[in-house]
Amino acid sequence: CLNKPDGAATHAQHLLHVLAATKSGNEVSDALVQPPEGLEVTILDLPSEVKSQFLNNASEKLLKLMEENNVIAAFVPSAHATASTPAASSEEPLQVGQQLEAKYGNSFFDAEVIETGDDGSVKVKYVCDGTEAELPRIDLRVKTLAEAACKFETGQVVEAKFGNSFFEAEVVELGSEIAKVKYRYDGSIAEVQLADIKSKEDKDVPALSETVIFHVYGDPKARACMAV
């Protein structure tokens, strides 16, 4: 018989196990999170509600989609990194209250660190809607104070924190860490940390919903069709 390419047997075994997990209505096991070297996979972030829809009724809906698109697909435990995820950074530890950008889906949004874990995980609070999420360090991007300051400009109408709430205000003076703002409701002026100021645009961003990780295996065209 013909000799198979190097790794073909490993790829086949991996795909069989992935298929078995999906047929049983489960996520893949921890051992299957990382695809073997050379096995191409498309990684999708899907709304969490899709997972229950696909995995109910013995995965019939998902199995039908797989057959129609000639692919093998499965849900992956979201706590794990994948082959397409860069290695964790060894940057300096993050601090509670630090402003940064946190990943959601395929994009990054302004967020604040509210808790750090010994395992490297970081709990953040998204500025746009106040929701919280626990993320690995690799899903976070540190912003310098200069970058944070550049987000605002003198005369800009923002929302500045006072007590436990945010109020409409105008930026009067901008520093590297602190901005002087004038609250519109009473005309008072106060110095506020940049971390306690958010743009009006942030308020209009729709609330974020949880997502789950979904792996799709097959030839590039088939994977693209499945993604659509």
mmCIF file of C-alpha atoms in Angstrom:
data_model
loop_
_atom_site.group_PDB
_atom_site.id
_atom_site.type_symbol
_atom_site.label_atom_id
_atom_site.label_comp_id
_atom_site.label_asym_id
_atom_site.label_seq_id
_atom_site.Cartn_x
_atom_site.Cartn_y
_atom_site.Cartn_z
ATOM 1 C CA CYS A 1 0.000 0.000 0.000
ATOM 2 C CA LEU A 2 1.040 3.626 -0.359
ATOM 3 C CA ASN A 3 3.052 5.217 2.423
ATOM 4 C CA LYS A 4 1.166 7.932 4.292
ATOM 5 C CA PRO A 5 2.792 11.323 4.856
ATOM 6 C CA ASP A 6 4.533 11.881 8.188
ATOM 7 C CA GLY A 7 1.982 12.701 10.871
ATOM 8 C CA ALA A 8 -1.007 11.466 8.866
ATOM 9 C CA ALA A 9 -1.783 8.723 11.367
ATOM 10 C CA THR A 10 -1.595 11.194 14.248
ATOM 11 C CA HIS A 11 -3.886 13.599 12.408
ATOM 12 C CA ALA A 12 -6.392 10.841 11.675
ATOM 13 C CA GLN A 13 -6.423 9.670 15.278
ATOM 14 C CA HIS A 14 -6.936 13.224 16.531
ATOM 15 C CA LEU A 15 -9.843 13.789 14.142
ATOM 16 C CA LEU A 16 -11.485 10.500 15.126
ATOM 17 C CA HIS A 17 -11.403 11.496 18.789
ATOM 18 C CA VAL A 18 -12.775 14.961 17.970
ATOM 19 C CA LEU A 19 -15.587 13.402 15.957
ATOM 20 C CA ALA A 20 -16.372 10.981 18.782
ATOM 21 C CA ALA A 21 -16.671 13.870 21.253
ATOM 22 C CA THR A 22 -19.083 15.750 19.005
ATOM 23 C CA LYS A 23 -21.187 12.648 18.323
ATOM 24 C CA SER A 24 -21.538 12.106 22.058
ATOM 25 C CA GLY A 25 -22.701 15.692 22.535
ATOM 26 C CA ASN A 26 -19.612 16.811 24.450
ATOM 27 C CA GLU A 27 -16.710 19.220 24.205
ATOM 28 C CA VAL A 28 -13.350 17.732 23.294
ATOM 29 C CA SER A 29 -11.204 16.547 26.202
ATOM 30 C CA ASP A 30 -8.201 18.506 27.450
ATOM 31 C CA ALA A 31 -5.906 16.204 25.482
ATOM 32 C CA LEU A 32 -7.566 17.280 22.210
ATOM 33 C CA VAL A 33 -7.482 21.028 22.761
ATOM 34 C CA GLN A 34 -4.122 21.427 21.014
ATOM 35 C CA PRO A 35 -4.191 20.083 17.424
ATOM 36 C CA PRO A 36 -1.128 18.063 16.384
ATOM 37 C CA GLU A 37 1.536 19.861 14.397
ATOM 38 C CA GLY A 38 0.603 20.349 10.757
ATOM 39 C CA LEU A 39 -3.146 19.837 11.213
ATOM 40 C CA GLU A 40 -4.903 23.002 10.093
ATOM 41 C CA VAL A 41 -7.872 24.254 12.077
ATOM 42 C CA THR A 42 -10.175 27.260 11.899
ATOM 43 C CA ILE A 43 -10.954 28.708 15.323
ATOM 44 C CA LEU A 44 -14.239 30.533 15.789
ATOM 45 C CA ASP A 45 -15.675 32.521 18.691
ATOM 46 C CA LEU A 46 -19.408 31.794 18.841
ATOM 47 C CA PRO A 47 -22.141 33.129 21.139
ATOM 48 C CA SER A 48 -22.478 30.827 24.140
ATOM 49 C CA GLU A 49 -26.123 30.062 23.373
ATOM 50 C CA VAL A 50 -25.095 28.411 20.098
ATOM 51 C CA LYS A 51 -23.287 25.691 22.019
ATOM 52 C CA SER A 52 -26.409 24.410 23.764
ATOM 53 C CA GLN A 53 -28.359 24.544 20.505
ATOM 54 C CA PHE A 54 -25.752 22.445 18.712
ATOM 55 C CA LEU A 55 -25.031 19.935 21.455
ATOM 56 C CA ASN A 56 -28.613 19.174 22.383
ATOM 57 C CA ASN A 57 -30.384 16.193 20.822
ATOM 58 C CA ALA A 58 -27.175 14.169 20.506
ATOM 59 C CA SER A 59 -25.518 16.827 18.314
ATOM 60 C CA GLU A 60 -27.848 16.129 15.379
ATOM 61 C CA LYS A 61 -27.845 19.761 14.262
ATOM 62 C CA LEU A 62 -24.073 20.042 14.389
ATOM 63 C CA LEU A 63 -23.546 16.648 12.741
ATOM 64 C CA LYS A 64 -25.794 17.714 9.879
ATOM 65 C CA LEU A 65 -23.787 20.893 9.343
ATOM 66 C CA MET A 66 -20.557 18.916 9.421
ATOM 67 C CA GLU A 67 -21.859 16.500 6.794
ATOM 68 C CA GLU A 68 -23.141 19.297 4.557
ATOM 69 C CA ASN A 69 -19.789 21.132 4.671
ATOM 70 C CA ASN A 70 -17.541 18.039 4.730
ATOM 71 C CA VAL A 71 -15.742 19.055 7.917
ATOM 72 C CA ILE A 72 -15.200 17.821 11.462
ATOM 73 C CA ALA A 73 -15.947 20.311 14.210
ATOM 74 C CA ALA A 74 -16.173 20.473 17.991
ATOM 75 C CA PHE A 75 -16.455 22.839 20.905
ATOM 76 C CA VAL A 76 -13.344 23.441 22.994
ATOM 77 C CA PRO A 77 -13.219 24.241 26.731
ATOM 78 C CA SER A 78 -12.866 28.024 26.742
ATOM 79 C CA ALA A 79 -10.321 28.010 29.563
ATOM 80 C CA HIS A 80 -7.673 26.555 27.251
ATOM 81 C CA ALA A 81 -5.412 28.258 24.711
ATOM 82 C CA THR A 82 -5.157 26.906 21.182
ATOM 83 C CA ALA A 83 -2.466 26.532 18.554
ATOM 84 C CA SER A 84 -3.357 29.885 17.041
ATOM 85 C CA THR A 85 -3.017 31.676 20.374
ATOM 86 C CA PRO A 86 0.386 33.234 21.050
ATOM 87 C CA ALA A 87 2.376 32.092 24.068
ATOM 88 C CA ALA A 88 1.694 33.838 27.354
ATOM 89 C CA SER A 89 3.693 36.981 27.885
ATOM 90 C CA SER A 90 6.277 37.251 30.652
ATOM 91 C CA GLU A 91 5.668 40.966 31.098
ATOM 92 C CA GLU A 92 5.558 42.545 34.542
ATOM 93 C CA PRO A 93 2.561 41.604 36.714
ATOM 94 C CA LEU A 94 -0.664 43.530 36.226
ATOM 95 C CA GLN A 95 -2.042 45.650 39.055
ATOM 96 C CA VAL A 96 -5.617 45.906 40.310
ATOM 97 C CA GLY A 97 -7.120 49.103 38.895
ATOM 98 C CA GLN A 98 -4.804 49.099 35.877
ATOM 99 C CA GLN A 99 -6.363 50.157 32.578
ATOM 100 C CA LEU A 100 -5.759 47.930 29.572
ATOM 101 C CA GLU A 101 -7.434 46.337 26.560
ATOM 102 C CA ALA A 102 -9.131 42.962 27.019
ATOM 103 C CA LYS A 103 -10.072 40.573 24.253
ATOM 104 C CA TYR A 104 -13.666 39.764 23.417
ATOM 105 C CA GLY A 105 -14.256 37.654 20.330
ATOM 106 C CA ASN A 106 -11.733 38.849 17.753
ATOM 107 C CA SER A 107 -11.456 42.412 19.086
ATOM 108 C CA PHE A 108 -10.039 44.244 22.085
ATOM 109 C CA PHE A 109 -11.984 46.620 24.322
ATOM 110 C CA ASP A 110 -11.032 49.017 27.119
ATOM 111 C CA ALA A 111 -11.140 47.303 30.502
ATOM 112 C CA GLU A 112 -9.923 47.579 34.081
ATOM 113 C CA VAL A 113 -8.119 44.914 36.111
ATOM 114 C CA ILE A 114 -10.189 44.047 39.185
ATOM 115 C CA GLU A 115 -8.457 40.852 40.319
ATOM 116 C CA THR A 116 -5.368 38.767 39.514
ATOM 117 C CA GLY A 117 -4.939 35.021 40.084
ATOM 118 C CA ASP A 118 -1.907 32.951 41.032
ATOM 119 C CA ASP A 119 -2.400 30.873 37.864
ATOM 120 C CA GLY A 120 -1.885 33.911 35.647
ATOM 121 C CA SER A 121 -5.571 34.558 35.007
ATOM 122 C CA VAL A 122 -6.843 38.115 35.289
ATOM 123 C CA LYS A 123 -10.363 39.264 36.083
ATOM 124 C CA VAL A 124 -11.316 42.410 34.203
ATOM 125 C CA LYS A 125 -14.267 44.752 33.974
ATOM 126 C CA TYR A 126 -15.158 46.035 30.500
ATOM 127 C CA VAL A 127 -15.580 49.809 30.358
ATOM 128 C CA CYS A 128 -18.290 49.711 27.696
ATOM 129 C CA ASP A 129 -20.924 47.854 29.703
ATOM 130 C CA GLY A 130 -19.507 46.990 33.117
ATOM 131 C CA THR A 131 -19.486 43.228 32.545
ATOM 132 C CA GLU A 132 -16.710 41.165 34.117
ATOM 133 C CA ALA A 133 -14.675 38.287 32.702
ATOM 134 C CA GLU A 134 -11.717 36.142 33.709
ATOM 135 C CA LEU A 135 -9.099 35.978 30.956
ATOM 136 C CA PRO A 136 -5.620 34.525 30.452
ATOM 137 C CA ARG A 137 -2.760 37.033 30.292
ATOM 138 C CA ILE A 138 -2.396 36.458 26.546
ATOM 139 C CA ASP A 139 -5.848 37.973 25.942
ATOM 140 C CA LEU A 140 -4.842 41.298 27.475
ATOM 141 C CA ARG A 141 -2.966 44.259 26.025
ATOM 142 C CA VAL A 142 -1.342 46.793 28.316
ATOM 143 C CA LYS A 143 -1.905 50.456 27.570
ATOM 144 C CA THR A 144 0.610 53.066 28.623
ATOM 145 C CA LEU A 145 -0.525 56.213 30.414
ATOM 146 C CA ALA A 146 0.328 58.180 27.289
ATOM 147 C CA GLU A 147 -1.992 56.000 25.219
ATOM 148 C CA ALA A 148 -4.762 56.418 27.775
ATOM 149 C CA ALA A 149 -4.328 60.184 27.750
ATOM 150 C CA CYS A 150 -4.413 60.288 23.951
ATOM 151 C CA LYS A 151 -7.917 58.860 24.060
ATOM 152 C CA PHE A 152 -9.218 62.207 25.364
ATOM 153 C CA GLU A 153 -8.751 65.829 24.365
ATOM 154 C CA THR A 154 -9.476 69.203 25.890
ATOM 155 C CA GLY A 155 -13.088 70.246 25.345
ATOM 156 C CA GLN A 156 -14.283 66.684 24.834
ATOM 157 C CA VAL A 157 -17.567 65.714 26.477
ATOM 158 C CA VAL A 158 -17.028 62.560 28.536
ATOM 159 C CA GLU A 159 -18.427 60.738 31.528
ATOM 160 C CA ALA A 160 -16.358 61.237 34.668
ATOM 161 C CA LYS A 161 -16.674 59.299 37.894
ATOM 162 C CA PHE A 162 -17.921 60.897 41.075
ATOM 163 C CA GLY A 163 -18.472 58.576 44.020
ATOM 164 C CA ASN A 164 -19.768 55.311 42.562
ATOM 165 C CA SER A 165 -21.434 56.826 39.493
ATOM 166 C CA PHE A 166 -20.459 58.510 36.234
ATOM 167 C CA PHE A 167 -21.697 61.941 35.211
ATOM 168 C CA GLU A 168 -21.463 63.952 32.010
ATOM 169 C CA ALA A 169 -18.523 66.328 32.080
ATOM 170 C CA GLU A 170 -16.178 68.324 29.862
ATOM 171 C CA VAL A 171 -12.407 67.858 29.814
ATOM 172 C CA VAL A 172 -10.872 71.173 30.873
ATOM 173 C CA GLU A 173 -7.246 70.150 31.242
ATOM 174 C CA LEU A 174 -5.463 66.900 30.371
ATOM 175 C CA GLY A 175 -2.417 65.443 32.120
ATOM 176 C CA SER A 176 -0.493 62.189 31.827
ATOM 177 C CA GLU A 177 -2.426 60.522 34.659
ATOM 178 C CA ILE A 178 -5.117 62.984 35.741
ATOM 179 C CA ALA A 179 -7.612 65.150 33.878
ATOM 180 C CA LYS A 180 -9.393 68.224 35.154
ATOM 181 C CA VAL A 181 -13.083 68.038 34.253
ATOM 182 C CA LYS A 182 -16.113 70.286 34.623
ATOM 183 C CA TYR A 183 -19.284 68.456 35.594
ATOM 184 C CA ARG A 184 -22.246 69.626 33.555
ATOM 185 C CA TYR A 185 -24.904 69.036 36.182
ATOM 186 C CA ASP A 186 -23.561 71.688 38.573
ATOM 187 C CA GLY A 187 -20.553 73.297 36.884
ATOM 188 C CA SER A 188 -18.100 72.077 39.517
ATOM 189 C CA ILE A 189 -14.504 71.327 38.500
ATOM 190 C CA ALA A 190 -12.525 68.359 39.790
ATOM 191 C CA GLU A 191 -9.364 66.412 39.074
ATOM 192 C CA VAL A 192 -10.148 62.822 38.063
ATOM 193 C CA GLN A 193 -7.898 59.850 37.316
ATOM 194 C CA LEU A 194 -7.899 58.905 33.616
ATOM 195 C CA ALA A 195 -9.027 55.449 34.703
ATOM 196 C CA ASP A 196 -12.234 57.046 36.014
ATOM 197 C CA ILE A 197 -13.128 58.740 32.741
ATOM 198 C CA LYS A 198 -14.837 57.126 29.775
ATOM 199 C CA SER A 199 -15.820 58.505 26.399
ATOM 200 C CA LYS A 200 -19.454 58.958 25.420
ATOM 201 C CA GLU A 201 -18.874 56.483 22.587
ATOM 202 C CA ASP A 202 -18.092 53.719 25.091
ATOM 203 C CA LYS A 203 -21.555 54.098 26.588
ATOM 204 C CA ASP A 204 -23.177 53.320 23.233
ATOM 205 C CA VAL A 205 -21.327 50.031 22.700
ATOM 206 C CA PRO A 206 -23.789 47.135 23.078
ATOM 207 C CA ALA A 207 -23.352 44.797 26.012
ATOM 208 C CA LEU A 208 -20.984 41.911 25.415
ATOM 209 C CA SER A 209 -22.238 38.360 25.569
ATOM 210 C CA GLU A 210 -20.187 35.311 26.467
ATOM 211 C CA THR A 211 -18.564 33.313 23.702
ATOM 212 C CA VAL A 212 -17.315 29.759 23.304
ATOM 213 C CA ILE A 213 -14.438 28.397 21.232
ATOM 214 C CA PHE A 214 -15.263 26.218 18.234
ATOM 215 C CA HIS A 215 -12.723 24.253 16.153
ATOM 216 C CA VAL A 216 -13.349 23.331 12.513
ATOM 217 C CA TYR A 217 -11.151 20.831 10.624
ATOM 218 C CA GLY A 218 -11.129 20.217 6.876
ATOM 219 C CA ASP A 219 -9.799 21.722 3.674
ATOM 220 C CA PRO A 220 -9.621 25.545 3.601
ATOM 221 C CA LYS A 221 -12.673 26.039 1.393
ATOM 222 C CA ALA A 222 -14.835 23.700 3.488
ATOM 223 C CA ARG A 223 -13.739 25.389 6.688
ATOM 224 C CA ALA A 224 -14.553 28.790 5.237
ATOM 225 C CA CYS A 225 -18.045 27.617 4.261
ATOM 226 C CA MET A 226 -18.630 26.256 7.745
ATOM 227 C CA ALA A 227 -17.502 29.531 9.304
ATOM 228 C CA VAL A 228 -20.080 31.423 7.254
#
